[in-house]
Coordinates of C-alpha atoms in Angstrom, one line a residue:
X5 CA -0.7 -57.3 0.9
X6 CA 2.4 -57.7 3.1
X7 CA 4.6 -56.2 0.4
X8 CA 2.3 -53.1 0.2
X9 CA 2.5 -52.7 4.0
X10 CA 6.3 -52.9 3.9
X11 CA 6.5 -50.4 1.1
X12 CA 4.2 -48.0 3.0
X13 CA 6.3 -48.4 6.1
X14 CA 9.4 -47.7 4.1
X15 CA 7.9 -44.5 2.6
X16 CA 6.8 -43.3 6.0
X17 CA 10.3 -44.0 7.5
X18 CA 11.9 -42.0 4.6
X19 CA 9.6 -39.1 5.2
X20 CA 10.3 -39.1 8.9
X21 CA 14.0 -39.1 8.4
X22 CA 13.8 -36.3 5.9
X23 CA 11.5 -34.2 8.1
X24 CA 14.0 -34.5 10.9
X25 CA 16.8 -33.4 8.7
X26 CA 14.8 -30.3 7.7
X27 CA 14.8 -29.0 11.3
X28 CA 18.2 -27.5 10.6
X29 CA 18.9 -25.4 7.5
X30 CA 22.6 -26.1 7.9
X31 CA 22.0 -29.9 7.8
X32 CA 19.9 -29.5 4.7
X33 CA 22.7 -27.6 2.9
X34 CA 25.3 -30.2 4.0
X35 CA 23.1 -33.0 2.6
X36 CA 22.6 -31.2 -0.6
X37 CA 26.4 -31.0 -1.2
X38 CA 27.2 -34.7 -0.5
X39 CA 26.4 -35.8 -4.0
X40 CA 26.0 -33.9 -7.3
X41 CA 23.2 -36.2 -8.2
X42 CA 21.2 -35.1 -5.2
X43 CA 21.6 -31.4 -6.0
X44 CA 18.5 -29.9 -7.6
X45 CA 18.8 -26.2 -7.0
X46 CA 16.2 -23.5 -7.0
X47 CA 16.7 -20.6 -9.4
X48 CA 15.3 -17.2 -9.9
X49 CA 12.5 -18.5 -12.2
X50 CA 11.5 -21.1 -9.6
X51 CA 9.5 -23.0 -12.2
X52 CA 8.7 -26.7 -12.0
X53 CA 9.2 -28.8 -15.1
X54 CA 6.6 -31.5 -14.2
X55 CA 9.0 -34.4 -14.8
X56 CA 11.0 -34.6 -11.6
X57 CA 10.7 -31.1 -10.2
X58 CA 14.2 -30.1 -11.3
X59 CA 15.0 -26.5 -10.5
X60 CA 17.9 -24.5 -11.9
X61 CA 20.0 -22.6 -9.3
X62 CA 22.3 -19.7 -10.2
X63 CA 22.0 -18.1 -6.8
X64 CA 25.7 -18.7 -5.7
X65 CA 27.4 -18.9 -9.1
X66 CA 28.8 -15.4 -8.8
X67 CA 30.3 -16.2 -5.4
X68 CA 31.8 -19.5 -6.7
X69 CA 33.4 -17.9 -9.7
X70 CA 34.9 -15.1 -7.7
X71 CA 36.2 -17.3 -4.9
X72 CA 38.0 -19.8 -7.2
X73 CA 37.8 -22.5 -4.6
X74 CA 37.1 -26.2 -4.7
X75 CA 33.5 -27.5 -5.0
X76 CA 33.4 -28.4 -1.3
X77 CA 34.4 -24.9 -0.3
X78 CA 32.0 -23.4 -2.8
X79 CA 29.1 -25.4 -1.3
X80 CA 30.1 -24.2 2.2
X81 CA 30.2 -20.5 1.1
X82 CA 26.4 -19.9 1.1
X83 CA 26.0 -21.9 4.3
X84 CA 28.6 -19.8 6.3
X85 CA 27.2 -16.5 5.0
X86 CA 23.6 -17.6 5.9
X87 CA 24.7 -18.6 9.4
X88 CA 26.4 -15.2 9.8
X89 CA 23.3 -13.4 8.7
X90 CA 21.1 -15.3 11.2
X91 CA 23.4 -15.4 14.3
X92 CA 24.9 -12.0 13.9
X93 CA 28.5 -13.2 14.4
X94 CA 31.4 -11.1 13.0
X95 CA 34.4 -13.4 12.9
X96 CA 36.0 -11.4 10.1
X97 CA 35.3 -8.4 7.9
X98 CA 35.0 -10.6 4.9
X99 CA 32.4 -12.8 6.6
X100 CA 30.5 -9.8 7.8
X101 CA 30.3 -8.4 4.3
X102 CA 29.1 -11.7 2.9
X103 CA 26.4 -12.0 5.6
X104 CA 25.2 -8.5 4.9
X105 CA 25.0 -9.2 1.1
X106 CA 22.9 -12.3 1.7
X107 CA 20.4 -10.7 4.2
X108 CA 16.9 -10.5 2.9
X109 CA 15.6 -7.1 3.9
X110 CA 12.1 -5.8 2.9
X111 CA 11.8 -2.0 3.0
X112 CA 8.5 -0.2 2.9
X113 CA 7.9 3.6 2.8
X114 CA 4.7 5.7 3.3
X115 CA 4.7 9.4 2.5
X116 CA 2.0 12.0 2.9
X117 CA 2.8 15.0 0.8
X118 CA 1.2 18.3 -0.3
X119 CA 1.7 20.3 -3.5
X120 CA 0.5 23.4 -5.2
X121 CA 1.4 22.0 -8.6
X122 CA -0.4 18.7 -8.8
X123 CA 0.0 17.8 -12.5
X124 CA 3.7 18.8 -12.5
X125 CA 4.4 16.7 -9.5
X126 CA 2.6 13.6 -10.9
X127 CA 4.6 14.0 -14.1
X128 CA 7.9 14.2 -12.3
X129 CA 7.2 11.2 -10.1
X130 CA 6.3 9.0 -13.1
X131 CA 9.4 10.1 -14.9
X132 CA 11.6 9.4 -11.9
X133 CA 10.1 6.0 -11.4
X134 CA 10.8 5.0 -15.0
X135 CA 14.3 6.4 -14.8
X136 CA 15.2 4.4 -11.8
X137 CA 13.9 1.2 -13.4
X138 CA 10.9 0.8 -11.1
X139 CA 7.2 0.5 -11.9
X140 CA 3.9 1.7 -10.7
X141 CA 2.0 -1.0 -8.9
X142 CA -1.2 1.0 -8.6
X143 CA -2.3 4.6 -9.1
X144 CA -5.5 6.6 -8.3
X145 CA -6.3 10.2 -8.9
X146 CA -9.6 11.7 -8.0
X147 CA -11.2 15.2 -7.9
X148 CA -10.7 18.2 -10.0
X149 CA -8.6 21.4 -9.8
X150 CA -9.2 23.3 -6.6
X151 CA -11.9 26.0 -6.5
X152 CA -11.1 29.1 -4.5
X153 CA -8.6 28.0 -1.8
X154 CA -10.0 24.5 -1.3
X155 CA -8.1 21.6 -2.7
X156 CA -10.3 18.8 -4.2
X157 CA -7.7 16.7 -6.1
X158 CA -6.1 13.8 -4.4
X159 CA -3.8 11.0 -5.7
X160 CA -2.3 7.8 -4.3
X161 CA 0.6 6.1 -6.1
X162 CA 2.1 2.8 -5.0
X163 CA 5.6 2.6 -6.6
X164 CA 8.0 -0.3 -6.6
X165 CA 11.6 1.0 -6.7
X166 CA 14.8 -1.1 -6.9
X167 CA 16.1 -1.3 -3.3
X168 CA 19.5 0.1 -4.2
X169 CA 17.8 3.3 -5.6
X170 CA 14.9 3.8 -3.3
X171 CA 16.7 6.3 -1.1
X172 CA 17.3 8.5 -4.1
X173 CA 13.6 8.4 -5.0
X174 CA 12.6 9.4 -1.5
X175 CA 14.9 12.4 -1.7
X176 CA 13.4 13.4 -5.0
X177 CA 9.9 13.4 -3.4
X178 CA 11.3 15.5 -0.5
X179 CA 12.6 18.1 -2.9
X180 CA 9.5 18.4 -5.1
X181 CA 6.7 18.2 -2.5
X182 CA 6.0 19.3 1.0
X183 CA 6.3 16.1 3.1
X184 CA 4.0 16.3 6.2
X185 CA 4.3 12.6 7.2
X186 CA 6.9 10.0 6.4
X187 CA 7.1 6.4 7.7
X188 CA 9.7 3.7 7.0
X189 CA 9.6 0.1 8.0
X190 CA 12.0 -2.8 7.5
X191 CA 11.5 -6.6 7.8
X192 CA 14.3 -9.1 7.8
X193 CA 13.1 -12.3 6.2
X194 CA 16.5 -14.1 6.0
X195 CA 15.4 -16.8 8.5
X196 CA 12.2 -17.5 6.7
X197 CA 14.0 -17.6 3.3
X198 CA 16.7 -20.1 4.4
X199 CA 14.1 -22.3 6.2
X200 CA 12.0 -22.3 3.0
X201 CA 15.1 -23.2 0.9
X202 CA 15.9 -26.0 3.4
X203 CA 12.4 -27.4 3.0
X204 CA 12.7 -27.3 -0.8
X205 CA 16.1 -29.2 -0.6
X206 CA 14.6 -31.8 1.7
X207 CA 11.6 -32.4 -0.5
X208 CA 13.7 -32.7 -3.6
X209 CA 15.9 -35.4 -1.9
X210 CA 12.8 -37.3 -0.8
X211 CA 11.4 -36.9 -4.3
X212 CA 14.5 -38.4 -5.9
X213 CA 14.5 -41.4 -3.5
X214 CA 10.8 -42.0 -4.2
X215 CA 11.6 -41.9 -8.0
X216 CA 14.2 -44.5 -7.4
X217 CA 11.7 -46.7 -5.5
X218 CA 9.1 -46.2 -8.2
X219 CA 11.5 -47.5 -10.9
X220 CA 11.8 -50.8 -8.9
X221 CA 8.1 -51.3 -8.2
X222 CA 5.9 -53.3 -10.6
X223 CA 2.6 -53.6 -8.6
X224 CA -0.2 -51.1 -9.2
X225 CA -1.0 -50.5 -5.5
X226 CA 2.6 -49.7 -4.7
X227 CA 2.9 -47.4 -7.7
X228 CA -0.3 -45.6 -6.7
X229 CA 1.1 -45.0 -3.1
X230 CA 4.3 -43.6 -4.5
X231 CA 2.6 -41.4 -7.1
X232 CA 0.3 -40.0 -4.4
X233 CA 3.2 -39.0 -2.3
X234 CA 5.1 -37.6 -5.3
X235 CA 2.1 -35.5 -6.2
X236 CA 2.0 -34.0 -2.7
X237 CA 5.7 -33.2 -3.0
X238 CA 5.2 -31.4 -6.3
X239 CA 2.5 -29.3 -4.8
X240 CA 4.6 -28.4 -1.8
X241 CA 7.5 -27.5 -4.0
X242 CA 5.4 -25.2 -6.1
X243 CA 4.1 -23.5 -3.0
X244 CA 7.6 -23.0 -1.5
X245 CA 8.8 -21.8 -4.8
X246 CA 6.1 -19.2 -5.0
X247 CA 7.0 -18.1 -1.5
X248 CA 10.7 -17.7 -2.4
X249 CA 9.7 -15.7 -5.5
X250 CA 7.5 -13.4 -3.3
X251 CA 10.4 -12.8 -1.0
X252 CA 12.8 -12.1 -3.9
X253 CA 10.4 -9.6 -5.4
X254 CA 9.8 -7.8 -2.1
X255 CA 13.6 -7.6 -1.4
X256 CA 14.6 -6.5 -4.8
X257 CA 11.9 -3.8 -5.1
X258 CA 11.0 -1.6 -2.2
X259 CA 7.4 -0.4 -1.9
X260 CA 6.8 3.4 -1.7
X261 CA 3.2 4.5 -1.1
X262 CA 2.6 8.2 -1.9
X263 CA -0.5 10.0 -0.7
X264 CA -0.6 13.3 -2.6
X265 CA -2.9 16.2 -1.7
X266 CA -3.4 19.4 -3.8
X267 CA -3.6 22.5 -1.6
X268 CA -3.6 26.3 -2.0
X269 CA -1.3 26.8 0.9
X270 CA 1.4 24.4 2.1
X271 CA 1.4 23.2 5.7
X272 CA 4.4 24.7 7.5
X273 CA 6.8 22.0 8.7
X274 CA 8.9 23.3 11.6
X275 CA 12.2 21.7 12.2
X276 CA 12.9 23.5 15.5
X277 CA 11.0 24.7 18.5
X278 CA 9.1 27.9 17.9
X279 CA 9.5 30.9 20.3
X280 CA 6.6 32.9 21.6
X281 CA 7.3 35.7 19.1
X282 CA 7.5 33.3 16.2
X283 CA 4.2 31.7 17.3
X284 CA 2.5 35.2 17.5
X285 CA 3.9 36.1 14.2
X286 CA 2.7 32.9 12.6
X287 CA -0.7 33.2 14.2
X288 CA -1.2 36.8 13.0
X289 CA -0.1 35.8 9.5
X290 CA -2.5 32.9 9.5
X291 CA -5.4 35.1 10.7
X292 CA -4.7 37.8 8.1
X293 CA -4.4 35.1 5.4
X294 CA -7.8 33.6 6.5
X295 CA -9.4 37.1 6.4
X296 CA -8.0 37.8 3.0
X297 CA -9.2 34.4 1.7
X298 CA -12.6 35.0 3.3
X299 CA -13.1 38.3 1.6
X300 CA -11.9 36.9 -1.7
X301 CA -14.2 33.9 -1.4
X302 CA -17.2 36.1 -0.5
X303 CA -16.5 38.4 -3.5
X304 CA -16.2 35.4 -5.8
X305 CA -19.3 33.8 -4.4
X306 CA -21.3 37.1 -4.8
X307 CA -20.2 37.5 -8.4
X308 CA -20.9 33.9 -9.3
X309 CA -24.3 33.9 -7.7
X310 CA -25.3 37.4 -8.8
X311 CA -27.8 36.1 -11.4
X312 CA -29.6 34.1 -8.7
X313 CA -29.6 37.1 -6.4
X314 CA -31.1 39.3 -9.1
X315 CA -33.8 36.9 -9.8
X316 CA -34.7 36.5 -6.1
X317 CA -34.5 40.3 -5.7
X318 CA -37.0 40.8 -8.5
X319 CA -39.3 38.2 -7.0
X320 CA -39.1 39.7 -3.5
X321 CA -39.6 43.2 -4.9
X322 CA -42.8 42.1 -6.7
X323 CA -44.1 40.5 -3.5
X324 CA -43.4 43.6 -1.5
X325 CA -45.1 45.8 -4.1
X326 CA -48.2 43.6 -4.2
X327 CA -48.3 43.4 -0.4
X328 CA -48.0 47.2 0.0
X329 CA -50.7 47.8 -2.6
X330 CA -53.1 45.5 -0.8
X331 CA -52.4 47.1 2.5
X332 CA -53.1 50.6 1.0
X333 CA -56.4 49.4 -0.5
X334 CA -57.4 47.9 2.8
X335 CA -56.7 51.1 4.7
X336 CA -58.6 53.2 2.2
X337 CA -61.6 51.0 2.4
X338 CA -61.7 51.3 6.1
X339 CA -61.5 55.1 6.0
X340 CA -64.5 55.5 3.6
X341 CA -66.8 53.1 5.5
X342 CA -69.9 54.8 7.3
X343 CA -69.9 55.2 11.1
X344 CA -72.0 52.7 13.0
X345 CA -75.6 53.8 14.2
X346 CA -76.4 53.6 17.9
X347 CA -80.0 52.7 18.6
X348 CA -81.8 53.9 21.9
X349 CA -83.8 51.1 23.5
X350 CA -86.0 53.1 26.0
X351 CA -83.2 54.6 28.1
X352 CA -83.7 57.8 30.1
X353 CA -83.4 61.2 28.5
X354 CA -80.1 61.8 30.1
X355 CA -78.7 59.0 28.0
X356 CA -80.0 60.3 24.7
X357 CA -77.9 62.5 22.4
X358 CA -78.3 66.3 22.5
X359 CA -81.4 67.8 20.8
X360 CA -83.3 64.6 21.1

């Protein structure tokens, strides 16, 4: 029982020491370079093998091969570039370039566009997305081709474009559609990324030490305590690995949301202040256009609904004819009816008709 308590206290002490070391990403990186046996790096796949949570890291291999320095200097390279990215120091042009290359920037675009050639624009956008090496995350198209001057087709495309090529894709949209609204947002997740990496390194160091203790233990209770903690560490490593993969995906592929509306007339987008004359001209042009569209719409409506109008015209004509016939009969009946007879009830002679 005392042995189990001592082991529990030892595990708690190890956990506390490692948590304190995780408070600084720099300390975590220094600890990870003290021994090659304690280095279990996280790679682009971020998968856990289930037998020790060993990760494969190729994140800084390109920097190491290009630098041609010693192992100690190679281990410090990512640390200095990360510190530069977080503190914003510019000690030299080389350090500034390295910091910029290691920054984790998530870019997001939203564009509200109009087009008179809906199908053509959709085809061009899909072709451009494939050409740039991106993919469509979601797509929705609703409605049908516009009737008269009213647009009824609408589409929304959420595209993921490689970050290095997203500006070219945005320019392509500008050239092929009328952009009425464009928004861009950026988010720097470098701090969150490095903190997550530091937690992963700390957990892996704790994991290796617990494995070393597990090999020395022979009592079932002590083994269960260690296995329980190792299970928690594996779960945390998987969660942090998923978070890093999420950041990597968002940084590597920018998100562009396109809201596409089919219209008969494009909305004018003025780039400079309009004068009074220009406003009057545009207003008159808009009024004439609306009048023209109104007459056209009325003519089309009249022709389209002419069969209904004819049917209702015949019905109304029949009703009018029947009504007029009944009115004539009623008037004729009243004209041929005998006049009413007035009866004298003993009144004076002056009140009787002449000759009576």
